[in-house]
mmCIF file of C-alpha atoms and ligand atoms in Angstrom:
data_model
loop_
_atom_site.group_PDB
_atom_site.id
_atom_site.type_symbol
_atom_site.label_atom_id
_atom_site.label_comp_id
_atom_site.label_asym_id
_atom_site.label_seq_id
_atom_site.Cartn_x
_atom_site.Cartn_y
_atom_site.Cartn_z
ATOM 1 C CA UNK N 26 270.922 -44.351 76.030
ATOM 2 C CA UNK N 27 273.019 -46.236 79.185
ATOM 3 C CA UNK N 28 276.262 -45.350 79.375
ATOM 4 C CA UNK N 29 278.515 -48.284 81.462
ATOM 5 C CA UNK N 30 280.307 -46.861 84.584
ATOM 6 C CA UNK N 31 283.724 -48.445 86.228
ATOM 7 C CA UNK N 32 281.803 -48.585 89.978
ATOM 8 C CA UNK N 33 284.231 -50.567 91.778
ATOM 9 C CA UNK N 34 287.493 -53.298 92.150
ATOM 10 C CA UNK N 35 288.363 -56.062 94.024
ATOM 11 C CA UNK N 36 291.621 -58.129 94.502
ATOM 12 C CA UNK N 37 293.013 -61.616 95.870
ATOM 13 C CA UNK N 38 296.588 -62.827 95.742
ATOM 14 C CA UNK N 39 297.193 -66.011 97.201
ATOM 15 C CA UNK N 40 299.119 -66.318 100.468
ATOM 16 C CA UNK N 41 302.461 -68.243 99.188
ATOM 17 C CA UNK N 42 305.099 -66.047 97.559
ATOM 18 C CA UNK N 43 307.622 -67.853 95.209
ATOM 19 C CA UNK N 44 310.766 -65.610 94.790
ATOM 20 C CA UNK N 45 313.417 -65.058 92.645
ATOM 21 C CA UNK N 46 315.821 -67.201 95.104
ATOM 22 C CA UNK N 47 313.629 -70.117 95.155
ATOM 23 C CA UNK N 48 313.419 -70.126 91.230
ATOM 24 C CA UNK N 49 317.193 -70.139 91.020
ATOM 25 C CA UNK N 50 317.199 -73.065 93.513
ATOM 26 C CA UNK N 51 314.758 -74.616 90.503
ATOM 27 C CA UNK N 52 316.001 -73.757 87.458
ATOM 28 C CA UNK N 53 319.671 -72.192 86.088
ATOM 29 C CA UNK N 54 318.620 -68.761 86.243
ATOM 30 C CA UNK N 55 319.566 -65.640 89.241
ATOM 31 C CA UNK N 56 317.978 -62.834 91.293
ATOM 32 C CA UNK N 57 319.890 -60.501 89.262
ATOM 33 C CA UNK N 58 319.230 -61.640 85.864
ATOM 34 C CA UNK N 59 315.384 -61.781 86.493
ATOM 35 C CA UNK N 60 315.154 -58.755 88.552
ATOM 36 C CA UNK N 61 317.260 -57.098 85.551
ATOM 37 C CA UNK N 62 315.428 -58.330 82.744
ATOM 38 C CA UNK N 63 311.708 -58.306 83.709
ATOM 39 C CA UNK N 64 311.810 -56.065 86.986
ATOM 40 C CA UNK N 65 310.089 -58.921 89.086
ATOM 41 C CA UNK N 66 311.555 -60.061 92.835
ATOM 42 C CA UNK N 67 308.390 -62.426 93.839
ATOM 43 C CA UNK N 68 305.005 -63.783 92.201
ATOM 44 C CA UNK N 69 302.626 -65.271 94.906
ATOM 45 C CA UNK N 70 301.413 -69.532 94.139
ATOM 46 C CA UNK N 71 298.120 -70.439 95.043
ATOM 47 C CA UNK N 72 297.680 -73.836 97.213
ATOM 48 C CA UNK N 73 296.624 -76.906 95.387
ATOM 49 C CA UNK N 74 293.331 -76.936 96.832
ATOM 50 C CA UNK N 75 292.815 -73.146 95.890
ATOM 51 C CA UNK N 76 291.266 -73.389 92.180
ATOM 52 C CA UNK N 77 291.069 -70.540 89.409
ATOM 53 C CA UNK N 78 287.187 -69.983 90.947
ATOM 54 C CA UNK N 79 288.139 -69.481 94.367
ATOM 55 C CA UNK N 80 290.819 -66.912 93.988
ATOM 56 C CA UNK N 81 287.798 -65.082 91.344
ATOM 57 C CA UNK N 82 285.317 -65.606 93.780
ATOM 58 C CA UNK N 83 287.743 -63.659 96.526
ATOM 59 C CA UNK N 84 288.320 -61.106 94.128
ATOM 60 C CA UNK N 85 284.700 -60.769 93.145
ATOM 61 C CA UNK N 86 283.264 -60.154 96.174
ATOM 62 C CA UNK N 87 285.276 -57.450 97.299
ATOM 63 C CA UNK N 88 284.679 -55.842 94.322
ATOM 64 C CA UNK N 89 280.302 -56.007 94.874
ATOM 65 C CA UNK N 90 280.590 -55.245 98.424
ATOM 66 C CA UNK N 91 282.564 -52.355 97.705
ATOM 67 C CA UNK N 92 280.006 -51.313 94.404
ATOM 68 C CA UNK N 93 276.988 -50.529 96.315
ATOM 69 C CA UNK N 94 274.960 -53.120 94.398
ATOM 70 C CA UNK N 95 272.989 -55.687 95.725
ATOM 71 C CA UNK N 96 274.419 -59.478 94.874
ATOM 72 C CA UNK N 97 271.065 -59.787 93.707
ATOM 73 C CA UNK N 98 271.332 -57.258 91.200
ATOM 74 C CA UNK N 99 274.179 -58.520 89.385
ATOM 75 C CA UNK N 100 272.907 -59.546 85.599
ATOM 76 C CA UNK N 101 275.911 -61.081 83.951
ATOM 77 C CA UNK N 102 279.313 -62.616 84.993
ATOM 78 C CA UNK N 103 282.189 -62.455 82.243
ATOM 79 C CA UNK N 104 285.651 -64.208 83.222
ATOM 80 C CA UNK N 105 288.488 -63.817 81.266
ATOM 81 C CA UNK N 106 291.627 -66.519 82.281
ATOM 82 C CA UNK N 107 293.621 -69.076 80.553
ATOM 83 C CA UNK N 108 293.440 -70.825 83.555
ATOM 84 C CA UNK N 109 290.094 -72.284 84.122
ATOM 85 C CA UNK N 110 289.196 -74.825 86.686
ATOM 86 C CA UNK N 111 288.384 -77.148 83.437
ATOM 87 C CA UNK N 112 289.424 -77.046 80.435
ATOM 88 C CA UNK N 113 286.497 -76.719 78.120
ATOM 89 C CA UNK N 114 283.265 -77.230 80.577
ATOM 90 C CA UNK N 115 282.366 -75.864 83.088
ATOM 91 C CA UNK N 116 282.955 -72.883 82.749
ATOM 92 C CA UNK N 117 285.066 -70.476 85.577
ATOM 93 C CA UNK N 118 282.162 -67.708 85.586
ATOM 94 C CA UNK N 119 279.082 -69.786 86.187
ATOM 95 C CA UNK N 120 281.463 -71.733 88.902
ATOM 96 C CA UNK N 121 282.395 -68.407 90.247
ATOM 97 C CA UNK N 122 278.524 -67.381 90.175
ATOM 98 C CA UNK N 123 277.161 -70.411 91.683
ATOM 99 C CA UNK N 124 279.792 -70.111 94.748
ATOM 100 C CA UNK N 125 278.490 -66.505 94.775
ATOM 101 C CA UNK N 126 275.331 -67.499 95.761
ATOM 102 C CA UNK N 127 274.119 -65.855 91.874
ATOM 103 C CA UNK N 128 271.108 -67.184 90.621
ATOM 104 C CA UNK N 129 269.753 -66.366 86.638
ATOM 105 C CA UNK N 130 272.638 -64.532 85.208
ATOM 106 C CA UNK N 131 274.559 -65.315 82.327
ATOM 107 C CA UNK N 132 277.652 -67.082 82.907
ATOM 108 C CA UNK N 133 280.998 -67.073 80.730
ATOM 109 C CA UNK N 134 284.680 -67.042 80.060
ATOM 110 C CA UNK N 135 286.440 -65.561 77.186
ATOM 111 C CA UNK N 136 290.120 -66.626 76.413
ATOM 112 C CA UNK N 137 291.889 -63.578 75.352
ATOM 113 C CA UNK N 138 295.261 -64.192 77.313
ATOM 114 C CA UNK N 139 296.752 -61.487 79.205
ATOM 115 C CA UNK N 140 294.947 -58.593 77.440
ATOM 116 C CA UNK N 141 291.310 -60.616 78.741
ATOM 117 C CA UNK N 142 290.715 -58.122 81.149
ATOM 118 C CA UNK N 143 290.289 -55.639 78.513
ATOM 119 C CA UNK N 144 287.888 -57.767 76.273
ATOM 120 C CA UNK N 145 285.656 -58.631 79.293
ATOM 121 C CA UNK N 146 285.364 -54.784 79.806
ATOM 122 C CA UNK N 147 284.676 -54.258 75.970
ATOM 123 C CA UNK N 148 281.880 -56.987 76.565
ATOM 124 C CA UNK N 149 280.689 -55.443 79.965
ATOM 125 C CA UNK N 150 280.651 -52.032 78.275
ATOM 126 C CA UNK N 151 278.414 -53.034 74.642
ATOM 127 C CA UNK N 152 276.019 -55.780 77.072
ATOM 128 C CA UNK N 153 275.186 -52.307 79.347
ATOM 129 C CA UNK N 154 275.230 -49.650 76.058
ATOM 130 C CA UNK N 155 272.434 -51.817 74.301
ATOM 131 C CA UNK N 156 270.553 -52.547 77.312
ATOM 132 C CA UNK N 157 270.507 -56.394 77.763
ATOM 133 C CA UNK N 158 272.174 -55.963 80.798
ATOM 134 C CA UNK N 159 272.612 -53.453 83.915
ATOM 135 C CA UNK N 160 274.682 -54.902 86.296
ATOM 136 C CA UNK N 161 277.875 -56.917 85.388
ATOM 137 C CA UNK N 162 280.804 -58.366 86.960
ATOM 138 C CA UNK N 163 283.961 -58.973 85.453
ATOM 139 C CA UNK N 164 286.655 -60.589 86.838
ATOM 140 C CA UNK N 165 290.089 -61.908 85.540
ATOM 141 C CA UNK N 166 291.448 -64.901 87.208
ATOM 142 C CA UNK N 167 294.521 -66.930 87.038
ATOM 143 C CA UNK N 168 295.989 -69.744 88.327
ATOM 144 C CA UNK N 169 299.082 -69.774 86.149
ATOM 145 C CA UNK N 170 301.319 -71.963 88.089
ATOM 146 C CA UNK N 171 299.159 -74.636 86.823
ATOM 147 C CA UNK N 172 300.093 -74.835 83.198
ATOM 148 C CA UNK N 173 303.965 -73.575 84.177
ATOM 149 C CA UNK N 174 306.592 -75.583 83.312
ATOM 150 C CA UNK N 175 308.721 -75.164 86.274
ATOM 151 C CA UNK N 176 311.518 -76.740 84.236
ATOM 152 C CA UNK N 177 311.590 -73.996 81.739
ATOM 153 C CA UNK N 178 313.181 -70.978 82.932
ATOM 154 C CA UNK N 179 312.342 -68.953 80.172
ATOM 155 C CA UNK N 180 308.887 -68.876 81.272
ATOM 156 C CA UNK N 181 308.475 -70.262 84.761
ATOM 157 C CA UNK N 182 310.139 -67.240 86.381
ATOM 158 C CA UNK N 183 307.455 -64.726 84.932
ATOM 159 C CA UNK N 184 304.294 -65.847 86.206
ATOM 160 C CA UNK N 185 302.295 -65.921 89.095
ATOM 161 C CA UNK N 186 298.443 -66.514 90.551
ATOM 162 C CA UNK N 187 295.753 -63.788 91.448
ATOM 163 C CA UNK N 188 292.453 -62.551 90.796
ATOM 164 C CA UNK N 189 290.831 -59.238 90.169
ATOM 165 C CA UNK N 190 287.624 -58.136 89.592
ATOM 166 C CA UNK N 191 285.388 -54.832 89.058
ATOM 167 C CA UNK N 192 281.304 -54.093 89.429
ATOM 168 C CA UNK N 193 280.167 -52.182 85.703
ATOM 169 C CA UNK N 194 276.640 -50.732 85.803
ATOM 170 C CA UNK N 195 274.341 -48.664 83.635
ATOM 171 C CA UNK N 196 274.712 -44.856 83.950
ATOM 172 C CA UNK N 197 272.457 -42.120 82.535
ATOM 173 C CA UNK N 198 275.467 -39.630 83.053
ATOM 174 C CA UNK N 199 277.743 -39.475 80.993
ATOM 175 C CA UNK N 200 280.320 -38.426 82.709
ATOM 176 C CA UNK N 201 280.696 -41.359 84.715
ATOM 177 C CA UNK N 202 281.066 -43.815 81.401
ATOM 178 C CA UNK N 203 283.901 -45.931 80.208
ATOM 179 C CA UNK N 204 285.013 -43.693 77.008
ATOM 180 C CA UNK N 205 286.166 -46.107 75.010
ATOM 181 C CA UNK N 206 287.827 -49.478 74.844
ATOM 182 C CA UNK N 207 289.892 -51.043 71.957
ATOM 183 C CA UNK N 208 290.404 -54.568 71.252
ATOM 184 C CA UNK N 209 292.475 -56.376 68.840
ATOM 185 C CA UNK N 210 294.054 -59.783 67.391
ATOM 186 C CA UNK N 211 296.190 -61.564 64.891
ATOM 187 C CA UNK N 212 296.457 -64.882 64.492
ATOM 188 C CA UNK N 213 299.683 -64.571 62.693
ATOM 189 C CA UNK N 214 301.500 -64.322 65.647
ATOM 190 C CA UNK N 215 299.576 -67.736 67.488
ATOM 191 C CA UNK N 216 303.122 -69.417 67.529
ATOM 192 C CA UNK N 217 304.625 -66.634 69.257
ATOM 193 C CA UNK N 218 302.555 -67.933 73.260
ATOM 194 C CA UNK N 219 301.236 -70.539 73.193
ATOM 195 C CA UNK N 220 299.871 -73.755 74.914
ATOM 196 C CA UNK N 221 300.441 -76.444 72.618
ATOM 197 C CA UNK N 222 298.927 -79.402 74.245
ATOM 198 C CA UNK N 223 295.782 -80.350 75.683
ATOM 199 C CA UNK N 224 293.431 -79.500 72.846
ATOM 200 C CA UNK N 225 291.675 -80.597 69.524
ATOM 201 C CA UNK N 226 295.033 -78.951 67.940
ATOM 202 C CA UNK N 227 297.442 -81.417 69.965
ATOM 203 C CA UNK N 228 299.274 -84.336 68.122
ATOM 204 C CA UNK N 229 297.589 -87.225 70.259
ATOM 205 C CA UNK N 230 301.046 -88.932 71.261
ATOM 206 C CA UNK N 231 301.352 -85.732 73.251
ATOM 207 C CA UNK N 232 298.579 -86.324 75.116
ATOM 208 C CA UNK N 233 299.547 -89.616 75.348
ATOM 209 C CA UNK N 234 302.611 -88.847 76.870
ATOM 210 C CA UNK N 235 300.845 -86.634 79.489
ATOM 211 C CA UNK N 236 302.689 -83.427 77.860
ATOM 212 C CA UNK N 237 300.282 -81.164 80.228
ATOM 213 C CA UNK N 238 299.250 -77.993 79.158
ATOM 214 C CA UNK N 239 302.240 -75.757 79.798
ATOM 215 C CA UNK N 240 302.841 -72.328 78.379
ATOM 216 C CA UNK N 241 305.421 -71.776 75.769
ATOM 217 C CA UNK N 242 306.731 -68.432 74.904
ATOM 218 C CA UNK N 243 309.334 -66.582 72.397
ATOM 219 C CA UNK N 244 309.957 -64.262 74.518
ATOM 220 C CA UNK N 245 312.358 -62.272 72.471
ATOM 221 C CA UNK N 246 309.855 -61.926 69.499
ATOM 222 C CA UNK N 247 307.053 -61.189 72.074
ATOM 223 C CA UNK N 248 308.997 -58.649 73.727
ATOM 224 C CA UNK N 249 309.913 -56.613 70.491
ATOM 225 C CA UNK N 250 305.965 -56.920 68.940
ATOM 226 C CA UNK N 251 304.781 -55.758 72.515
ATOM 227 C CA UNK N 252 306.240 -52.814 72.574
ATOM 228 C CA UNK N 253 305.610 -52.047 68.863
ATOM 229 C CA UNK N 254 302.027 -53.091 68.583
ATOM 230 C CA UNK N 255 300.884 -51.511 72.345
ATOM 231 C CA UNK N 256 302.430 -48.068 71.877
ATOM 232 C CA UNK N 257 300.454 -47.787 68.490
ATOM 233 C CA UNK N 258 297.376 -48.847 70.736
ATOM 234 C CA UNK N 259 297.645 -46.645 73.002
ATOM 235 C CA UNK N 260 298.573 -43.608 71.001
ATOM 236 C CA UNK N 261 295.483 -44.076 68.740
ATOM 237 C CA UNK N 262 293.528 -44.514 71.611
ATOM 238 C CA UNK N 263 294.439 -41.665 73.160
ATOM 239 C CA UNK N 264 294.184 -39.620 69.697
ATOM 240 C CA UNK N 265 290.699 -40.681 68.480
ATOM 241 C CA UNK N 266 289.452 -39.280 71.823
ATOM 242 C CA UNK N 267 291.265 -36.299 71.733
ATOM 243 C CA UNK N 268 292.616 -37.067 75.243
ATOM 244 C CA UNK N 269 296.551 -35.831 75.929
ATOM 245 C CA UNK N 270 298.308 -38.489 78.263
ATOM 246 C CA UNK N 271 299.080 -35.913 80.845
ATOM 247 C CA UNK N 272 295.773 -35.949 81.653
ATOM 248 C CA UNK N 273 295.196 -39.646 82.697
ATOM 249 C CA UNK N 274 295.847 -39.769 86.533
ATOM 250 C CA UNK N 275 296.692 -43.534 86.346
ATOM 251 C CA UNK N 276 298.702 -45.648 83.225
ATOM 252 C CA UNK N 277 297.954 -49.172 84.287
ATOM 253 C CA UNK N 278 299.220 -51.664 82.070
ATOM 254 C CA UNK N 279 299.562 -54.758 81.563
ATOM 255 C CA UNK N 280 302.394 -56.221 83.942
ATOM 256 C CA UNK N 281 304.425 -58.599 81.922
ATOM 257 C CA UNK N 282 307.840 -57.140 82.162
ATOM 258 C CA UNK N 283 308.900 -53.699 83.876
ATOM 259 C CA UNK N 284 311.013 -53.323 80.371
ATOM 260 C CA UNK N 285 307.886 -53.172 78.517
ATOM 261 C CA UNK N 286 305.949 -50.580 80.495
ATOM 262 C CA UNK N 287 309.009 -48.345 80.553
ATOM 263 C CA UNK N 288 309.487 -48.133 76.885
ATOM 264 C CA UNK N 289 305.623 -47.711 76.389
ATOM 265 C CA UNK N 290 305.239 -44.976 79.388
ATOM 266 C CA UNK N 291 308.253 -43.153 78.156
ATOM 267 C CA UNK N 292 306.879 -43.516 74.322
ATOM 268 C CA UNK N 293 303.757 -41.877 75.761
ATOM 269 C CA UNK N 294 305.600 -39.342 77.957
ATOM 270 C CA UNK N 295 303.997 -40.923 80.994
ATOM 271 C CA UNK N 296 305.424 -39.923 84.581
ATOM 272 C CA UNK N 297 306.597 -41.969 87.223
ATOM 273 C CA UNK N 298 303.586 -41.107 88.843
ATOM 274 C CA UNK N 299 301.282 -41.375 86.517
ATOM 275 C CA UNK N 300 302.480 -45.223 86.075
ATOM 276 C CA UNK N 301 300.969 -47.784 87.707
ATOM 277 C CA UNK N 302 303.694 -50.956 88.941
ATOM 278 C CA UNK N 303 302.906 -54.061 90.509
ATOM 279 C CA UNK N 304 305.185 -56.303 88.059
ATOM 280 C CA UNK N 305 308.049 -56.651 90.727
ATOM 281 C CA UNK N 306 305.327 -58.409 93.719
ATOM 282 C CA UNK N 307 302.855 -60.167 91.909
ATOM 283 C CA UNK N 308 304.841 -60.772 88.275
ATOM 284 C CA UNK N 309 302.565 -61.794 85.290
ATOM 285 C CA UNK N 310 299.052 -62.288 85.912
ATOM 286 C CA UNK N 311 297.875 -62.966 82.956
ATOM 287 C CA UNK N 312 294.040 -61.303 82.614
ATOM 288 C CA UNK N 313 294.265 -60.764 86.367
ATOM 289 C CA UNK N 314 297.230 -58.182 86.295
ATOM 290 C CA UNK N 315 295.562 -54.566 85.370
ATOM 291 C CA UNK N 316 292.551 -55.292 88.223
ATOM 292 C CA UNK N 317 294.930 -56.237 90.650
ATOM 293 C CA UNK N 318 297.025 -53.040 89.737
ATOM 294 C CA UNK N 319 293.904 -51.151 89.862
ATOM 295 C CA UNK N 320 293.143 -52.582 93.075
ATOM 296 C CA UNK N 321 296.672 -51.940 94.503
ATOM 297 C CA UNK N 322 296.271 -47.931 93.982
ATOM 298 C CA UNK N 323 292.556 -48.113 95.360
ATOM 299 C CA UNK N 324 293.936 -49.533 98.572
ATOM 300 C CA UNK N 325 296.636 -47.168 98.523
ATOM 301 C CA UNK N 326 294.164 -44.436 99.087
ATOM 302 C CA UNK N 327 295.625 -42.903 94.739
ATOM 303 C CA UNK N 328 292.350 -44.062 92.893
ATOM 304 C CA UNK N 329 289.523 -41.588 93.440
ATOM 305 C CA UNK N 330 286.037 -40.631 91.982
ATOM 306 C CA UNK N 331 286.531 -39.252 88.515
ATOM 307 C CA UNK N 332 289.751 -39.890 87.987
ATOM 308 C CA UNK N 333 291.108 -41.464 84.356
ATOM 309 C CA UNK N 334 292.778 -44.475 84.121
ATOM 310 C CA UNK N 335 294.549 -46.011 80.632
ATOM 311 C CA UNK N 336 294.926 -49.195 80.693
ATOM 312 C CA UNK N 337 296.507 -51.530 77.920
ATOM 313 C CA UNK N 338 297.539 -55.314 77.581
ATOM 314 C CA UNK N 339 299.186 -57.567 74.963
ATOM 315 C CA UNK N 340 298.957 -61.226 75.105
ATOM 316 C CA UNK N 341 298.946 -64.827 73.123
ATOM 317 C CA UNK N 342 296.742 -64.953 70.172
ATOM 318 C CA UNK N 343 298.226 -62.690 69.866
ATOM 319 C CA UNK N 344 295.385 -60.086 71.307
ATOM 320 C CA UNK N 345 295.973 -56.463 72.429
ATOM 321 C CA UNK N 346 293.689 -53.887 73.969
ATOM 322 C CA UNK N 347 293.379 -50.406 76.088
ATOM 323 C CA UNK N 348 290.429 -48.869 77.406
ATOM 324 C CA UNK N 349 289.905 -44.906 78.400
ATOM 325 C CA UNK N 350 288.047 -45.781 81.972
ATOM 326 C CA UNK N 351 287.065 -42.743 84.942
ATOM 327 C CA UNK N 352 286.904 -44.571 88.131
ATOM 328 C CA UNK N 353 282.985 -43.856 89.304
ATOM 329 C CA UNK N 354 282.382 -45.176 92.474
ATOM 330 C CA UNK N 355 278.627 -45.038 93.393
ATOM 331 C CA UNK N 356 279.757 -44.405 97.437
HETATM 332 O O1 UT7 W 415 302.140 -61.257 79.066
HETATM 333 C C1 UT7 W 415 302.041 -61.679 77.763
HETATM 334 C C2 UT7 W 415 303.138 -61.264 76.903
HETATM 335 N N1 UT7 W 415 304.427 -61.684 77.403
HETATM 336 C C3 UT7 W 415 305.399 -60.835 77.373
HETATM 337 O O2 UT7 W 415 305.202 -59.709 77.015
HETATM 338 C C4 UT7 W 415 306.778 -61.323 77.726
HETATM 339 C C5 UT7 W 415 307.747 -60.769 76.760
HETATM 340 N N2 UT7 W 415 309.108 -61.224 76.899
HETATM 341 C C6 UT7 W 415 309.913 -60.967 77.966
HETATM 342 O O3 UT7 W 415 309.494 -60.460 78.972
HETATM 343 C C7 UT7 W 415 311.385 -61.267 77.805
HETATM 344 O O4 UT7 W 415 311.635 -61.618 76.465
HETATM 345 C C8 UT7 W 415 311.935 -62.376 78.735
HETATM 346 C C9 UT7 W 415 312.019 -61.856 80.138
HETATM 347 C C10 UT7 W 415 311.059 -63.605 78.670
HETATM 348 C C11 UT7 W 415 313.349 -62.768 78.297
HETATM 349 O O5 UT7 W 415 314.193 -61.620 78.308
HETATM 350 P P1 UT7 W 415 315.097 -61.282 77.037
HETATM 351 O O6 UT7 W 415 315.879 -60.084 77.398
HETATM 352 O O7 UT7 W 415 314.204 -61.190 75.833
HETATM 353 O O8 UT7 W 415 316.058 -62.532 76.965
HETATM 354 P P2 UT7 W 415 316.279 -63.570 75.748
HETATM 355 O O9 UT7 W 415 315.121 -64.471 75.605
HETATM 356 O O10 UT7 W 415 316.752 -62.817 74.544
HETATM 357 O O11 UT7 W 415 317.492 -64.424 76.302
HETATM 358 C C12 UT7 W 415 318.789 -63.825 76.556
HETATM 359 C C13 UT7 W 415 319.661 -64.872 77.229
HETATM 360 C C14 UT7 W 415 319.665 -66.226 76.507
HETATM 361 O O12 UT7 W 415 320.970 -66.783 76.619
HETATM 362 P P3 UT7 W 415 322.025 -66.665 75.418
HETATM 363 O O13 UT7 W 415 321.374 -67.332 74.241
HETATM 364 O O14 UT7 W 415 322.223 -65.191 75.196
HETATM 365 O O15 UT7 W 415 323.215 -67.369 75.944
HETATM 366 C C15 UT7 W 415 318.703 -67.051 77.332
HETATM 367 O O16 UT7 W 415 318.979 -68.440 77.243
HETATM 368 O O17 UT7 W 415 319.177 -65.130 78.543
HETATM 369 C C16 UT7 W 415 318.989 -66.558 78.717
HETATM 370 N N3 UT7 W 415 317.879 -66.742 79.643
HETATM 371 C C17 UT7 W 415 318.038 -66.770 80.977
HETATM 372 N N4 UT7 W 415 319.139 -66.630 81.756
HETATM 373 C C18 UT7 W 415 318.949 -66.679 83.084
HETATM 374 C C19 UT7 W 415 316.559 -66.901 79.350
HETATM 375 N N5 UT7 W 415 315.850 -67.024 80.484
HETATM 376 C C20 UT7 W 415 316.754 -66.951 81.503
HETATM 377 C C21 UT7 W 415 316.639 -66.999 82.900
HETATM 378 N N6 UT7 W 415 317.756 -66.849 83.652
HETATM 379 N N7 UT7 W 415 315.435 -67.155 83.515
#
């Protein structure tokens, strides 16, 4: 049987930083309440001519060069963003595979909100196990600012643009191999994030009245079902594969809100080192913000071969997810 091994990650965060004392020249909000509240001091806003498939593409080709494998080799290209270049068609994988220079490999996004990341691994992971596929890339991709309502400072002052992405390829050793990756949703919760507009779901004198497709969020609610639902996660996780936390080398979750993380890590008895933070410079990310974390600590010299990482997310759908991953670079 092939086992699917985490070979390698790649990052790109767009050159313009938006921080805390430009959003409070925006909206009625203040360095100290944000920084308080969420933990974030900047996010970084991609140019107007810098799409959802060119920050990916950035991302993604650190991430093969650094892999070992051949651009040729690569079988399968998953993206996971709410962000797409379009909405609907075409979609940000085969755009992101086409400026690649990929030719032949299936092509496509998933929409699973922040915790996408962890579905396109799920999907990277069963494509390898049953042997359609031997190579893939995954990225996670977001240009958030897009569908921000810079007039709404309960959201606007969370989110921020960036890409990540990582090679997965088929292993006969076990050792190297993804352990295990859960995935989850309710639907029950859909009101709780959401983008309203813009789809088959929309009243039509919203689209009418050019409503966009901004992001709405009770964050309160969110908040409190976050921390509930992802420390279950996690635990269970960590349980079913008989694997105590001290022995993960890197936490990386999610970055939504510092908050969150801390009362998860602490539920978990996670160190400060063990935890992986990237919340106060790039804010949320959306699907993008546990690559980019990974990518952070692989740059920092932290990540290396055969080390564990746990890695969890929580997101509109609502969808949740972690994932028991060994980093197993093949160089
Ligand atoms: O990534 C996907 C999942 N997303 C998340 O996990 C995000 C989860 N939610 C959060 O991170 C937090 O709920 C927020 C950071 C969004 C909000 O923090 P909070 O501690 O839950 O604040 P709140 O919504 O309960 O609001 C408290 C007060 C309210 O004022 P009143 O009613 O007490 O007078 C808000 O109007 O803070 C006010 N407020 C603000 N004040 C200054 C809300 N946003 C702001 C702001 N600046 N930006």
């Amino acid at each position: 049987m092939a086992y699917a091994a985490f070979r390698s990650i790649g990052a790109y965060v767009p050159q313009k930083i938006l921080t805390n004392e430009d959003l409070a020249e925006m909206v009625d909000t203040s360095d100290e309440w944000i920084t308080k509240r969420t933990g974030i001091k900047e996010r970084h806003i991609a140019s107007d001519d810098e799409y959802t498939s060119d920050l990916g593409v950035k991302a993604a080709r650190q991430a093969i060069e650094r892999s070992g494998i051949a651009l040729e080799d690569i079988d399968m290209v998953v993206c996971a963003t709410i962000s797409p270049d379009y909405f609907c068609m075409p979609s940000t994988a085969t755009i992101i595979s086409t400026k690649l220079g990929l030719k032949n490999v299936t092509a496509f996004d998933i929409s699973a909100a922040c915790t996408g990341f962890v579905y396109i691994l799920s999907i990277a992971k069963a494509f390898i196990e049953s042997g359609m596929k031997k190579n893939v890339l995954i990225i996670g991709a977001e240009k958030l600012s897009a569908i921000t309502d810079y007039t709404d400072r309960g959201t606007c002052i969370l989110f921020g643009d960036g890409a990540g992405a990582a090679v997965i390829s088929a292993t006969d050793n076990k050792d190297e191999a993804i352990v295990d990756v859960h995935t989850g949703a309710d639907g029950e919760y859909a009101d709780l994030l959401m983008t309203p507009n813009g789809g088959s779901g929309s009243a039509h004198d919203a689209l009418e009245e050019e409503a966009g497709v901004f992001m709405q969020m009770k964050g309160n609610e969110t908040f409190k079902v976050a921390v509930r639902t992802l420390t279950k996660d996690v635990k269970e996780i960590l349980e079913h594969n008989n694997i105590a936390s001290e022995s993960i080398e890197h936490f990386v979750p999610h970055q939504a809100n510092y908050r969150i993380i801390k009362a998860v890590g602490d539920a978990l008895k996670m160190t400060e080192e063990q935890v992986v933070l990237t919340v106060h410079k790039y804010g949320n990310t959306s699907g993008a913000s546990i690559p980019m974390a990974i990518n952070d600590i692989y740059e920092a010299g932290e990540l290396k071969a055969g080390e564990m990482m746990l890695l969890d997310a929580f997101g509109g759908g609502l969808t949740w997810g972690s994932a028991l991953v060994p980093f197993s670079p093949l160089k």
